[in-house]
mmCIF file of C-alpha atoms in Angstrom:
data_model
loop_
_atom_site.group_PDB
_atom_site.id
_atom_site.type_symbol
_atom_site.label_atom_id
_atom_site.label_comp_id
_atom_site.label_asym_id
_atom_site.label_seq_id
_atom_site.Cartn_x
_atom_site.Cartn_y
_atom_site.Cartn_z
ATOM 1 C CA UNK F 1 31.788 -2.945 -16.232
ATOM 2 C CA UNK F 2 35.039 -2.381 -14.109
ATOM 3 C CA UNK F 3 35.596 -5.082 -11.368
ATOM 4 C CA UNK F 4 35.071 -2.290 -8.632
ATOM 5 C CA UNK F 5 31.460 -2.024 -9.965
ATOM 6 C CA UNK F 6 30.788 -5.747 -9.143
ATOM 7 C CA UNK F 7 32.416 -5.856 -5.607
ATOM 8 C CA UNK F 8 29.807 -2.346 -4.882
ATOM 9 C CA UNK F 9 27.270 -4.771 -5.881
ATOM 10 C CA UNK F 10 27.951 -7.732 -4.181
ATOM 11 C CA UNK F 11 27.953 -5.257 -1.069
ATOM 12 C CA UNK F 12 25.264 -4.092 -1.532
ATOM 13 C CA UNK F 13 23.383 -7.441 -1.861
ATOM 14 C CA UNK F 14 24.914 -8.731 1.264
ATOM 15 C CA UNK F 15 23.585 -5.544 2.953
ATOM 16 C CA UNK F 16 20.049 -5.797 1.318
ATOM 17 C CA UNK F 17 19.792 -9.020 2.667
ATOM 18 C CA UNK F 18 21.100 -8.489 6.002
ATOM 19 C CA UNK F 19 18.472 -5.736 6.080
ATOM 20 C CA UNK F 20 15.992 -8.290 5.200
ATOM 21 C CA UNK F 21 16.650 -9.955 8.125
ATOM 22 C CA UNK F 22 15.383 -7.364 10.475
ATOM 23 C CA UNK F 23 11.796 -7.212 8.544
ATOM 24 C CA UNK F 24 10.344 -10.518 8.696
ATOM 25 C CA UNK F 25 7.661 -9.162 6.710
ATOM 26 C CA UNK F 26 7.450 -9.933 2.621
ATOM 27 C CA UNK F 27 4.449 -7.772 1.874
ATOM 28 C CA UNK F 28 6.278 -4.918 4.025
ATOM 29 C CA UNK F 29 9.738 -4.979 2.654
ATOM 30 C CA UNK F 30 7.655 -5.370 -1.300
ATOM 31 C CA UNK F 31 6.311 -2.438 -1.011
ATOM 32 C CA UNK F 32 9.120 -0.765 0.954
ATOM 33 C CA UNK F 33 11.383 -1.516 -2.067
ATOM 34 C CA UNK F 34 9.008 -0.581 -4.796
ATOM 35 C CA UNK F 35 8.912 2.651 -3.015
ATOM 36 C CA UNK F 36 12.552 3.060 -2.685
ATOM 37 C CA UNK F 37 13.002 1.881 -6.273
ATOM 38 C CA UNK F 38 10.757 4.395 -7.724
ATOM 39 C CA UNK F 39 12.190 7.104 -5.651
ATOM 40 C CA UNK F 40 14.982 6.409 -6.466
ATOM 41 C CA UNK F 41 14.575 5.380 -10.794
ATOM 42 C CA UNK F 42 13.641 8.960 -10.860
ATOM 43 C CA UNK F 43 17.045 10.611 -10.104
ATOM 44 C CA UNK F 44 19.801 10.879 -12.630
ATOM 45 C CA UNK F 45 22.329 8.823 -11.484
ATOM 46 C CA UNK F 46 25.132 7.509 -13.261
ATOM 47 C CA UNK F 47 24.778 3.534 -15.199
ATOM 48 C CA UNK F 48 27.470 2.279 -12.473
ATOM 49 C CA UNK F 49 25.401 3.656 -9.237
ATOM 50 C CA UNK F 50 21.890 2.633 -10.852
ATOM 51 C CA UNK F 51 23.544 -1.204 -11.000
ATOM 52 C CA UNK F 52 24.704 -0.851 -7.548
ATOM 53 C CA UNK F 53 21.269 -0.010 -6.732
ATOM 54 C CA UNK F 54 18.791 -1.836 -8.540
ATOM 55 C CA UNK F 55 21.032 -4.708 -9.247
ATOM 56 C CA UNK F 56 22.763 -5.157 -5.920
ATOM 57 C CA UNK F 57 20.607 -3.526 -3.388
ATOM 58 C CA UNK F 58 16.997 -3.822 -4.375
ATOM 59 C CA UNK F 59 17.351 -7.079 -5.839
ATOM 60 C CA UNK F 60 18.102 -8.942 -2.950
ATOM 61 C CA UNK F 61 16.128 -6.295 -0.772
ATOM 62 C CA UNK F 62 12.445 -7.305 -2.206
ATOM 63 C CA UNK F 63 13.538 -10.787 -3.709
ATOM 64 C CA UNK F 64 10.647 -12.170 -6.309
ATOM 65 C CA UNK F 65 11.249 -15.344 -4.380
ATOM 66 C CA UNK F 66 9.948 -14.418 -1.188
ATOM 67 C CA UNK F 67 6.329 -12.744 -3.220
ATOM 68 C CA UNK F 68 6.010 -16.226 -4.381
ATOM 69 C CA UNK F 69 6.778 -18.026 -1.704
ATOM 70 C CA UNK F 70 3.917 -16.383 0.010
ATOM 71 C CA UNK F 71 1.994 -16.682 -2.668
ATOM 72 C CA UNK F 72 2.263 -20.396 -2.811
ATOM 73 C CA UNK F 73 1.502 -20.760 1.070
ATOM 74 C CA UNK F 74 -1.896 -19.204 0.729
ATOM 75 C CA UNK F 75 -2.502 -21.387 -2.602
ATOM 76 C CA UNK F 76 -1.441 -24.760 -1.016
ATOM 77 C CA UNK F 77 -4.367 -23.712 1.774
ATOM 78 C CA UNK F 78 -6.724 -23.981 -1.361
ATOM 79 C CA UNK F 79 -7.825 -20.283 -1.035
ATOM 80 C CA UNK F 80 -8.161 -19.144 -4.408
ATOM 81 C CA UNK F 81 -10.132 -16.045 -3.535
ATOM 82 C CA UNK F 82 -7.486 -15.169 -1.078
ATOM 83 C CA UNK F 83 -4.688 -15.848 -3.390
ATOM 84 C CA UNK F 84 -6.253 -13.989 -6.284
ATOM 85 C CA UNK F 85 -7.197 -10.894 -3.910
ATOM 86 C CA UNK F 86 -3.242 -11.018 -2.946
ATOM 87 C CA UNK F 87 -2.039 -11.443 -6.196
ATOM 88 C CA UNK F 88 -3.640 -7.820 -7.214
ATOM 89 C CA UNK F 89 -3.196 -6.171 -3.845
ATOM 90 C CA UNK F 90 0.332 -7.116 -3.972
ATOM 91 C CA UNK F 91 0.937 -6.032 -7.559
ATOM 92 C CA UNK F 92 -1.391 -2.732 -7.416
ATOM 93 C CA UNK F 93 0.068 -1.591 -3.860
ATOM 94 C CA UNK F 94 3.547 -2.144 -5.360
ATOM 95 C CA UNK F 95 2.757 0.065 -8.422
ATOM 96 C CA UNK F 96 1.209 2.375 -6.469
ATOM 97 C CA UNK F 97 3.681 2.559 -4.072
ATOM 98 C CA UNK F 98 6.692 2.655 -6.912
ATOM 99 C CA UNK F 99 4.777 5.799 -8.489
ATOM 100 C CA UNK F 100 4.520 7.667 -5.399
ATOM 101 C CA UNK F 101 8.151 7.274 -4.713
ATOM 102 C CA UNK F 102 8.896 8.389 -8.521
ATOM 103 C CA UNK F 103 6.488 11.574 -7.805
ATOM 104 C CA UNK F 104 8.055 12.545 -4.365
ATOM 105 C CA UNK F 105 11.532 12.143 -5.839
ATOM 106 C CA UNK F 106 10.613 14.376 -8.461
ATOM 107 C CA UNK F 107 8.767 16.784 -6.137
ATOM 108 C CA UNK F 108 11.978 17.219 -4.122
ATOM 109 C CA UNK F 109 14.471 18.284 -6.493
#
């Protein structure tokens, strides 16, 4: 990968997270980017742009860190039901939302 490639993706990390910022929301901005992803997974674009993109962007956009840091707030409150229920939610309404973005992408072009 040229050197270009990983200044594009430090960019746009620093923009994903400066994004992040503005929606102090982890279950929004998961299924925000699993949308996004999947819209965007479905287009042809080229191995630099997809790194720029799912590497840079989206990685730091819906972080894995903040799902379990949630996560681990509702289990330290003892509520298994309510962390098992968020567990799925979170992980089916991602999914969900990932394929829908996939099938409008496609729908469009």
């Amino acid at each position: 990968m040229k050197i270009n490639n990983f200044f594009y993706i430090l960019l746009a990390a620093y923009l994903a997270t400066f994004l992040r910022l503005f929606i102090n929301n982890n279950f929004i901005i998961s299924v925000i980017g699993s949308f996004l992803v999947g819209f965007f997974i479905s287009k042809r674009f080229s191995y630099s742009i997809q790194e720029i993109l799912l590497t840079g962007f989206f990685s730091c956009f819906t972080s894995f860190s903040g799902f379990i840091y949630f996560l681990y707030k509702i289990l330290n409150q003892g509520a298994w039901i309510k962390f098992i229920i968020f567990f799925n939610l979170i992980i089916i309404l991602n999914l969900f939302a990932m394929f829908v973005g996939f099938w409008i992408s496609r729908k469009i072009t």
